Every structure is written in C-alpha cells, then in structure tokens.
XYZ file of N, CA and C in Angstrom:
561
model
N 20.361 -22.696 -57.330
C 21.112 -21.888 -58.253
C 21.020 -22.536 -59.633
N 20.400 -21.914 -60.646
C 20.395 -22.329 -61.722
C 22.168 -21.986 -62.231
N 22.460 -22.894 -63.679
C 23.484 -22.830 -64.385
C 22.815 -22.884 -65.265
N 23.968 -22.662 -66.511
C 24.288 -23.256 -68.035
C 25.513 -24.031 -68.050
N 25.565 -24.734 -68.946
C 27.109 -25.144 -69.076
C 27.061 -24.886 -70.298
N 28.625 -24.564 -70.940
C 27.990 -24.767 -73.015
C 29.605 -25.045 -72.890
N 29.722 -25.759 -74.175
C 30.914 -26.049 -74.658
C 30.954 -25.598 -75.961
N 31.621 -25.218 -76.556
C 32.129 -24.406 -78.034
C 33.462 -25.081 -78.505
N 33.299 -24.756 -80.015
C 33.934 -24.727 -80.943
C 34.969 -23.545 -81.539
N 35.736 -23.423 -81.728
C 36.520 -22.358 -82.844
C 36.296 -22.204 -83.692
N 35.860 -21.635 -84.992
C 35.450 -21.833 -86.104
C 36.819 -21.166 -86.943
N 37.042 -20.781 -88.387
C 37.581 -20.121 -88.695
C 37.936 -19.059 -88.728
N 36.800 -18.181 -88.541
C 36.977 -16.806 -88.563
C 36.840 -16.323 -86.964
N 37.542 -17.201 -86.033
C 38.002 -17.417 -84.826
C 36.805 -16.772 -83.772
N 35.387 -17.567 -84.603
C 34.000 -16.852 -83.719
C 33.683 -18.254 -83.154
N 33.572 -18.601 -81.864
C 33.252 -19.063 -80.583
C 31.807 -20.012 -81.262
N 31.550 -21.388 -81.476
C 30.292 -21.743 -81.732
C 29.328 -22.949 -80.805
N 28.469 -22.173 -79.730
C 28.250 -23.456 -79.142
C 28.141 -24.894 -79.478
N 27.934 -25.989 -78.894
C 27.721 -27.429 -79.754
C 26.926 -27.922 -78.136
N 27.632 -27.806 -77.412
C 26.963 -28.698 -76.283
C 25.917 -27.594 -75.831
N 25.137 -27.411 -74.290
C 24.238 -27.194 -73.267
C 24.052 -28.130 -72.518
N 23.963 -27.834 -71.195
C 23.885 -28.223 -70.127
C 22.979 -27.181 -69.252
N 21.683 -27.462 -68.967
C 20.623 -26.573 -67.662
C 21.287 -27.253 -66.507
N 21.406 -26.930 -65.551
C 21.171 -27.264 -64.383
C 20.456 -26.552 -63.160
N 20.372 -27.035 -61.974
C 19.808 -26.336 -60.405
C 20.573 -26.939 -59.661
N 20.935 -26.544 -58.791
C 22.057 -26.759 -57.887
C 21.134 -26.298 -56.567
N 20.846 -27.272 -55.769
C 20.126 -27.023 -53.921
C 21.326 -27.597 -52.721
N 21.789 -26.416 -52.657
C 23.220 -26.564 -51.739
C 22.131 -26.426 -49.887
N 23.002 -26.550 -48.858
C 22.703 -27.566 -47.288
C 21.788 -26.440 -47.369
N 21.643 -24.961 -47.476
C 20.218 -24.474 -47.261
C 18.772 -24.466 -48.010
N 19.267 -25.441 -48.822
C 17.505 -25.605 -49.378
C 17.033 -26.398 -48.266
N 15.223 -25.870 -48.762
C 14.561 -27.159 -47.771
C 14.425 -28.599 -48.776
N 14.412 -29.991 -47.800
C 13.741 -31.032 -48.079
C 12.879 -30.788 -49.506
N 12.482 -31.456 -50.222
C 13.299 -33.109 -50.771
C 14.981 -32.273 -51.458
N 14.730 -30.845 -51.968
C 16.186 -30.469 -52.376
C 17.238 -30.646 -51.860
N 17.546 -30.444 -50.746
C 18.750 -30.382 -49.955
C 20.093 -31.012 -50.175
N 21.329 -30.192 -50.941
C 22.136 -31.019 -51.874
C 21.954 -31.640 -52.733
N 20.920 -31.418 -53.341
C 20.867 -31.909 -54.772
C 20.931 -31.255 -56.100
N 21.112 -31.727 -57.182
C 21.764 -31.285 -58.171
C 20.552 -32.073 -59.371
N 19.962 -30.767 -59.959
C 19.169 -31.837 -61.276
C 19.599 -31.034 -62.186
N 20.031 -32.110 -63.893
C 20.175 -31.439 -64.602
C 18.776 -31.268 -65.749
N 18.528 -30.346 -65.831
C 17.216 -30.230 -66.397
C 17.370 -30.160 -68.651
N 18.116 -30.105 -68.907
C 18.501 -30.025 -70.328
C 19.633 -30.643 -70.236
N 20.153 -31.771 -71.845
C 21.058 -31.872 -71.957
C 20.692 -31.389 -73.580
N 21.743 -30.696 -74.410
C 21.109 -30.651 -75.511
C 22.150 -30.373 -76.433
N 22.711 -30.649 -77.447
C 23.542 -30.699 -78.428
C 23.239 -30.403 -80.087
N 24.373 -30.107 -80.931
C 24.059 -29.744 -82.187
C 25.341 -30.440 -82.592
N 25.272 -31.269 -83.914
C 26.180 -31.981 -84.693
C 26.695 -31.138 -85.642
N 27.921 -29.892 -85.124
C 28.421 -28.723 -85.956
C 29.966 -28.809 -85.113
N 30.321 -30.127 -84.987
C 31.558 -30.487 -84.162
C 32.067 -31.230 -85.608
N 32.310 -30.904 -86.954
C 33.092 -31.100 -87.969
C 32.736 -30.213 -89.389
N 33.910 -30.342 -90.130
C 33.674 -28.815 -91.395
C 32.034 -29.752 -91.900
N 31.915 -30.545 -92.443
C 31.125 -31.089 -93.210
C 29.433 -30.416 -92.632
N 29.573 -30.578 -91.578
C 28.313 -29.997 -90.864
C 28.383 -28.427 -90.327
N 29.758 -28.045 -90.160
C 29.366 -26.782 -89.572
C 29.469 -25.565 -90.655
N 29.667 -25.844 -91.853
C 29.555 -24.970 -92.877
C 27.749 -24.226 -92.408
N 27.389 -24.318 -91.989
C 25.938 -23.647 -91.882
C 25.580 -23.000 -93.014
N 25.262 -23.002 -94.404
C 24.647 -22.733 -94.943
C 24.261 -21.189 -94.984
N 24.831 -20.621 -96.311
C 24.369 -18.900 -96.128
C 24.727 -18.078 -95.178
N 25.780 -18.271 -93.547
C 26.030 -18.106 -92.990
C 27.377 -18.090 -92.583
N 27.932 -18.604 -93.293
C 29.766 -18.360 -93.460
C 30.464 -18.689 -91.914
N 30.083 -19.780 -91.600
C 30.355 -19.920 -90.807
C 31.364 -21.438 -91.092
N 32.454 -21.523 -90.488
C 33.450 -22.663 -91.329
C 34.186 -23.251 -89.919
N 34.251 -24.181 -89.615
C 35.035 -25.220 -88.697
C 37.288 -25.086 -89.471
N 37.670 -24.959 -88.354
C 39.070 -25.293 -89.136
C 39.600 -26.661 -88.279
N 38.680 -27.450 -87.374
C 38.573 -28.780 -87.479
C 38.089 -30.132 -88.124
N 38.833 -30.640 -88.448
C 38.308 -31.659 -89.529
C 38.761 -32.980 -89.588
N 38.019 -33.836 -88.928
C 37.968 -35.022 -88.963
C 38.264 -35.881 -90.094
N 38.731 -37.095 -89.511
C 39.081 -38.050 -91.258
C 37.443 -38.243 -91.227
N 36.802 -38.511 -90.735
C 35.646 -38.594 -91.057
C 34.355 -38.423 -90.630
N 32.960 -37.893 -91.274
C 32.019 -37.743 -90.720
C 31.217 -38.815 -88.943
N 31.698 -40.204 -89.560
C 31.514 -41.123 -88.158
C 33.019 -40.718 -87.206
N 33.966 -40.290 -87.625
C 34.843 -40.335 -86.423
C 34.726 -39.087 -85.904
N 34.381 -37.955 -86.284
C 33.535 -36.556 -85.699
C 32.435 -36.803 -84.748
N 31.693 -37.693 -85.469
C 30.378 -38.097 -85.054
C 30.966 -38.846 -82.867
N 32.009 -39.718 -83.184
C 32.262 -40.789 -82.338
C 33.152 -39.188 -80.982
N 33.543 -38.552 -82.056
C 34.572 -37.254 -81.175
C 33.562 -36.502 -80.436
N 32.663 -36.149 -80.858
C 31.644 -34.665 -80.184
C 30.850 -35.933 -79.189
N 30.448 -37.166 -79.593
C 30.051 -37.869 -78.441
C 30.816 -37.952 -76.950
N 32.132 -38.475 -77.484
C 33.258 -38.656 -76.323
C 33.079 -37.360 -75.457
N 33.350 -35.656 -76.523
C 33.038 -34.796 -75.865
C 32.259 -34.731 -74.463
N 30.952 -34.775 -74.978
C 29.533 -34.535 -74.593
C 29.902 -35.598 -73.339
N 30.329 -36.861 -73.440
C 29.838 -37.760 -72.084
C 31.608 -37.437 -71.237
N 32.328 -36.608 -71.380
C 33.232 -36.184 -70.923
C 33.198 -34.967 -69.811
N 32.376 -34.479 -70.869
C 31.909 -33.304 -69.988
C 30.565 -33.303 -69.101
N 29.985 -34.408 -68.802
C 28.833 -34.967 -68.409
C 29.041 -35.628 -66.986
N 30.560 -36.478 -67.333
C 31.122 -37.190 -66.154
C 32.065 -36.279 -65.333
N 32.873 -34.955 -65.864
C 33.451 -33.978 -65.394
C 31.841 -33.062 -64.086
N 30.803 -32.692 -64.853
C 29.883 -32.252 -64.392
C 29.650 -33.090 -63.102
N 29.465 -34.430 -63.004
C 28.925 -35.699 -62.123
C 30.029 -35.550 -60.665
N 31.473 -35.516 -61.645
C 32.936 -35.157 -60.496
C 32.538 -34.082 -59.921
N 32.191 -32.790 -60.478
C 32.238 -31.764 -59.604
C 31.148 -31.703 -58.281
N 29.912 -32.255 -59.224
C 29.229 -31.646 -57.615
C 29.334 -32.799 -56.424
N 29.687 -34.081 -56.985
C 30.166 -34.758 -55.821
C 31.160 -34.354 -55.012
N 32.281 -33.557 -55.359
C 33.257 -33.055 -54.602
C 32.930 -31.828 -53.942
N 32.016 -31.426 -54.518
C 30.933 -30.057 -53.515
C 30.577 -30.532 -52.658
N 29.723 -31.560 -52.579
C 29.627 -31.996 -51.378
C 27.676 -32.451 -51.641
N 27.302 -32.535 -52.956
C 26.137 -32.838 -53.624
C 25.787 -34.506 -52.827
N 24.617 -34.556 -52.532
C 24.576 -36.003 -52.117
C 23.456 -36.845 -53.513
N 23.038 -36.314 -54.108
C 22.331 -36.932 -55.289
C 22.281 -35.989 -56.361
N 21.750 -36.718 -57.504
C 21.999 -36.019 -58.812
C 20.650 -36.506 -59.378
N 19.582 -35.844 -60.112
C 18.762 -36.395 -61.409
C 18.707 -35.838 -62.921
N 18.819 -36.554 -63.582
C 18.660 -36.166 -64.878
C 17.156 -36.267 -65.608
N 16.997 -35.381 -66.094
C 15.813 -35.417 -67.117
C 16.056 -35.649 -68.470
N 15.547 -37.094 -68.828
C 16.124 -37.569 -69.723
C 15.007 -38.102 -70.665
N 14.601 -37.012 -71.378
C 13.494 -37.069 -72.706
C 14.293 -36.196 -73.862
N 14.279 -37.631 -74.736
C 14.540 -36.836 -76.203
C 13.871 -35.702 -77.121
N 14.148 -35.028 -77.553
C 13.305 -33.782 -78.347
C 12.612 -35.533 -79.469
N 10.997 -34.578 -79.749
C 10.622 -35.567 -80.670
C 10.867 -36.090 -81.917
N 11.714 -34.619 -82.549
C 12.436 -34.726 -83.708
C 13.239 -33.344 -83.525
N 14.178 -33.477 -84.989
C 14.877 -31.865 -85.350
C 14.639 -30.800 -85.365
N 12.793 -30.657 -84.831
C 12.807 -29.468 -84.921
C 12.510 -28.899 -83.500
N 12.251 -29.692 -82.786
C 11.969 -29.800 -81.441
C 12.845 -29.031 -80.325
N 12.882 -27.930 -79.942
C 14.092 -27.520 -79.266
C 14.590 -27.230 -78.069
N 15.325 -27.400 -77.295
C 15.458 -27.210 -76.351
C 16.034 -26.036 -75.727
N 17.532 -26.218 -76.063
C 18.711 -25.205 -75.952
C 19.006 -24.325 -77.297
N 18.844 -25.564 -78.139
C 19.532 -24.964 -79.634
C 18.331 -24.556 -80.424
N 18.593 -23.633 -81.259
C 17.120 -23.310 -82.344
C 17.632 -24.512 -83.447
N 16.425 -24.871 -83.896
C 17.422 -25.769 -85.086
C 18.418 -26.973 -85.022
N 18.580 -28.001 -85.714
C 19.385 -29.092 -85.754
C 19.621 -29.096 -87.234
N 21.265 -29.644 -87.460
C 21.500 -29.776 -88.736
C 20.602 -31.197 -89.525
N 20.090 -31.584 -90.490
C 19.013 -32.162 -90.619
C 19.508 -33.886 -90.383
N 20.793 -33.691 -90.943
C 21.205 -35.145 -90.718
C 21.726 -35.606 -89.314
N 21.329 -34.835 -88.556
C 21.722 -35.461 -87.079
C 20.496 -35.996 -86.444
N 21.194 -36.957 -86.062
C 20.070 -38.026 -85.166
C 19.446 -37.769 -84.364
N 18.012 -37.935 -83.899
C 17.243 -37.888 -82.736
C 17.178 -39.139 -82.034
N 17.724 -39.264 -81.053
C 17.826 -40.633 -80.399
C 16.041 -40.942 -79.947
N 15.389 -42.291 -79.946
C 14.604 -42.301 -79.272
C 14.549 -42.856 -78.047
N 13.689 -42.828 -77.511
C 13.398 -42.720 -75.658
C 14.375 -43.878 -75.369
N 14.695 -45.479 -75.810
C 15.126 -46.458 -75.679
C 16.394 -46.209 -75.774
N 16.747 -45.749 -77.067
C 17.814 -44.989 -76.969
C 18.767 -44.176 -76.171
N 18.134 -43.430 -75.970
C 18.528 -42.024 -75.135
C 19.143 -43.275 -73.776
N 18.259 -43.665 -72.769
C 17.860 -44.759 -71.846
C 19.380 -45.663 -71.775
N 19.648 -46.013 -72.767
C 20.973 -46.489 -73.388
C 21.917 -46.166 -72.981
N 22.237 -44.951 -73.726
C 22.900 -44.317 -73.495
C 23.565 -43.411 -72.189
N 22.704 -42.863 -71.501
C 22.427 -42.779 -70.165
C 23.213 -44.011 -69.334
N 22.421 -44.967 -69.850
C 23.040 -46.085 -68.817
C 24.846 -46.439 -69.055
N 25.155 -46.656 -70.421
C 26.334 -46.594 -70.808
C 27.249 -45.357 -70.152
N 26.832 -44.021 -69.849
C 27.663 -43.631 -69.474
C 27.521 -43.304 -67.690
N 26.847 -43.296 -67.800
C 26.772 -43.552 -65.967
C 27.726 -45.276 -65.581
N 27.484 -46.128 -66.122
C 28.387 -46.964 -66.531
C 29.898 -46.766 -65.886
N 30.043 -45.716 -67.192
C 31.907 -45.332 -67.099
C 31.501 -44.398 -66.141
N 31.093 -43.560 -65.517
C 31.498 -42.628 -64.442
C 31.366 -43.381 -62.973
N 30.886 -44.691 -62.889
C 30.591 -45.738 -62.201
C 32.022 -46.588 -61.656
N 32.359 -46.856 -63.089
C 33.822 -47.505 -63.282
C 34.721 -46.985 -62.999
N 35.241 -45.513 -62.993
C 35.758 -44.653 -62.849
C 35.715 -44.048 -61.366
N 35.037 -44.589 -60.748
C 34.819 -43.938 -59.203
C 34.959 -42.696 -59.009
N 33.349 -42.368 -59.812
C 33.073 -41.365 -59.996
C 31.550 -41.255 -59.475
N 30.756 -41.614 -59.292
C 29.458 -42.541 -58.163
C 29.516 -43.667 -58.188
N 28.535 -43.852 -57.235
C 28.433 -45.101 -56.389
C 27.893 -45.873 -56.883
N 27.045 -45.401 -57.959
C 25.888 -46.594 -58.193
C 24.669 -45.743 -59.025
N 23.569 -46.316 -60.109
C 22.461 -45.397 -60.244
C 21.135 -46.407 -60.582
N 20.492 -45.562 -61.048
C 18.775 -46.195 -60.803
C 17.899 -45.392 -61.708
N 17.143 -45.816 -62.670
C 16.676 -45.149 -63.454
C 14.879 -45.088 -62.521
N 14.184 -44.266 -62.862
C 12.745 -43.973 -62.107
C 11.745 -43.674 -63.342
N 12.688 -44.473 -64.545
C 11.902 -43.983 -65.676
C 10.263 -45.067 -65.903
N 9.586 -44.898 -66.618
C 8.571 -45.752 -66.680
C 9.456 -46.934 -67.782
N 8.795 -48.327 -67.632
C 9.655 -49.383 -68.501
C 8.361 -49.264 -69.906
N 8.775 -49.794 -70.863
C 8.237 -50.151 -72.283
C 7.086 -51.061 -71.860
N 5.679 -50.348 -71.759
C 4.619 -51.096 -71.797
C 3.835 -50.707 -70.482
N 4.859 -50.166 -69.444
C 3.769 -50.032 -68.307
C 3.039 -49.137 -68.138
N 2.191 -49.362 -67.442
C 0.690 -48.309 -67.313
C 1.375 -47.448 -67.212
N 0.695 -46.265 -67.489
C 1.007 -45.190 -66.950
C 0.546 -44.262 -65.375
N -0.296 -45.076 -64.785
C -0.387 -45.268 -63.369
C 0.775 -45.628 -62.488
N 1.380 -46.302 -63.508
C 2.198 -47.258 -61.979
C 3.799 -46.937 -61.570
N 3.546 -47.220 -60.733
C 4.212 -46.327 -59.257
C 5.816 -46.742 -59.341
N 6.328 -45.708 -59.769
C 8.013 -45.891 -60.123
C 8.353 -45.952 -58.849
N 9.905 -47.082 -59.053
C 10.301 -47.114 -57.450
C 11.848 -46.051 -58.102
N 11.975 -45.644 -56.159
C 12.977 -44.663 -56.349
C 14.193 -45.260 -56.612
N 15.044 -43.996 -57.057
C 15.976 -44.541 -57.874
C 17.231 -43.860 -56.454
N 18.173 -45.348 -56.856
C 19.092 -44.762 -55.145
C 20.258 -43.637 -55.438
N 20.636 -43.612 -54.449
C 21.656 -41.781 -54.643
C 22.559 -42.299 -55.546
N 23.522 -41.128 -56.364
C 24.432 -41.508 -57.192
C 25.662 -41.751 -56.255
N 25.668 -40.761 -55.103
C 27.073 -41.276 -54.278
C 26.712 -41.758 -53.131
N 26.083 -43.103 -53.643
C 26.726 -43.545 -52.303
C 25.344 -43.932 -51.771
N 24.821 -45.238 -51.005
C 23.588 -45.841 -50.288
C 23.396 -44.867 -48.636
N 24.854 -44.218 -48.034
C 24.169 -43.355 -46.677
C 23.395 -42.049 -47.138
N 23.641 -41.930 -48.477
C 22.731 -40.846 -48.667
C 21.510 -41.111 -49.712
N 20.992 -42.430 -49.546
C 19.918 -42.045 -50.227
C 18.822 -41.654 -50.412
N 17.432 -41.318 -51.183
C 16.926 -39.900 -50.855
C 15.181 -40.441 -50.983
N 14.625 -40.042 -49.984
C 13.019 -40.036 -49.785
C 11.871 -39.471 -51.039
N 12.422 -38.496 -51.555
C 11.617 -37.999 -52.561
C 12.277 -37.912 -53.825
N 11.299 -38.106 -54.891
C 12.175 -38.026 -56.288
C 11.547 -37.429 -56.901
N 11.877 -36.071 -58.126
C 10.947 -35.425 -58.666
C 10.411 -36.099 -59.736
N 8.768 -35.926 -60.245
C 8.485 -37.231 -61.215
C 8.370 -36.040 -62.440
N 9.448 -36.222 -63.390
C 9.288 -35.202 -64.085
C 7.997 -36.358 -65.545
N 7.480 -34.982 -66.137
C 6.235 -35.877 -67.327
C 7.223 -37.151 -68.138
C-alpha cells in the first residue's frame, strides 16, 4: 500500500501550505518474501516555508501568520517538526505490527532537484550525502532512546568504497527476532 504523509502550515489567508512529504509502501503479513511486514519509506522531502521570512513566496501572496524570533529558531522548529513526525511514523508501524523499516536516504543534488516539492526557497540548504547520513543517524538515535526501535544499521556504501563492494545487511529496526534476509539495494 502506497501512502503520502504531508504536514502543512496555516498561512494567513487561512490556505493550508504543505512543508513536509513523506512516500511510503507499506507490505502487511500478505505480501510475499523479502516484503512481508515491511515498511519502506521511499521520499522524505521538505520546503523551508515553516516562517513569514520565507513563506512570503514571492508574487504569490502567500503570507505565514507564524513567526519566529528568528530565522535559525524557525529553522531549529520545522526540523524538530520533520524528525517528530518521522519518529511518530517509526511508532506507528511498529505498533501495526511492521517487523522492519528502510529508508531511502539520498539527498536531492541541489535546489532544483525535486522530489515531492517543485522548487526550494533558494536559501535553504541541501544537505550532502554525509550529512543527510548524520542526521539519519541522530534521529534514529532519539527514536532508539525513546523505545521506539530496537536498534539500526545503515547498508549505505562508506566514503571511498568501491562501488562493487558488498554492503552488509542492516539489522531490523524492532528488534534482532525479526531480522531480515533480503535488503532492497536502492542506487
């Protein structure tokens, strides 16, 4: 079962403005093997229009009636958001009854690069791959701490290695009785 997830904004003129995305697939007890209860999220993708300064959009009258003391504490807010609703996502399908989770976790190459959103406001950051990697780990981290999974494992390639060589699998998020034989090798 594919999803979306989106999270929105209010704006002033009380019109609804996405900021987050979330793809997912959801393979509940009747998929076949390697799926079977698993959960990949295939997009994570965001726009920095979570304060007035940025969400004025330009020619478009479009106005935030949230407003941060400041551009970094907006910046630090739509993050919290985003890995809030990331670790809420992680809670749910474990309580479904999901026995693993993967993320696809490649940064767009720049702002113009798109995934979910057309467009990025210009001053928002493109994390790179190391980055991103980071981050990821930081918040799997807190959903870790939080006993919220069990544990995780990245299957990413490391800085420098061939590109031949043979990623080891990465173990289930809940939990070592379920961990899983096949892993999808996304590019």
């Amino acid at each position: 079962q594919l999803k979306n997830i989106l999270a929105f904004m209010e704006c002033e003129d009380e019109t609804d403005v996405a900021f987050l995305a979330l793809v997912v697939a959801e393979f509940g007890p009747d998929a076949p093997e390697p799926n079977r209860n698993k959960a990949y999220i295939s997009y994570i993708d965001s726009v920095q229009l979570y304060h007035t300064a940025a969400c004025r959009m330009s020619k478009r009258g479009v106005l935030c009636t949230t407003e941060c003391s400041s551009k970094e504490a907006c910046s630090e807010e739509r993050k919290d958001i985003v890995r809030r609703v990331l670790i809420g996502y992680l809670d749910s399908v474990r309580l479904r009854g999901f026995e693993g989770l993967y993320i696809w976790a490649m940064p767009p190459n720049d702002l113009h690069h798109d995934y979910v959103f057309h467009m990025r406001p210009i001053q928002q950051h493109c994390p790179s791959p190391q980055q991103l990697d980071l981050w990821y780990t930081k918040l799997l981290t807190v959903a870790q701490d939080e006993g919220v999974i069990a544990g995780f494992d990245s299957n990413a390639h490391a800085e420098g290695d061939p590109e031949d060589t043979v990623r080891t699998l990465p173990a289930s998020l809940f939990g070592p009785d379920t961990s899983l034989r096949h892993v999808p090798q996304f590019p």
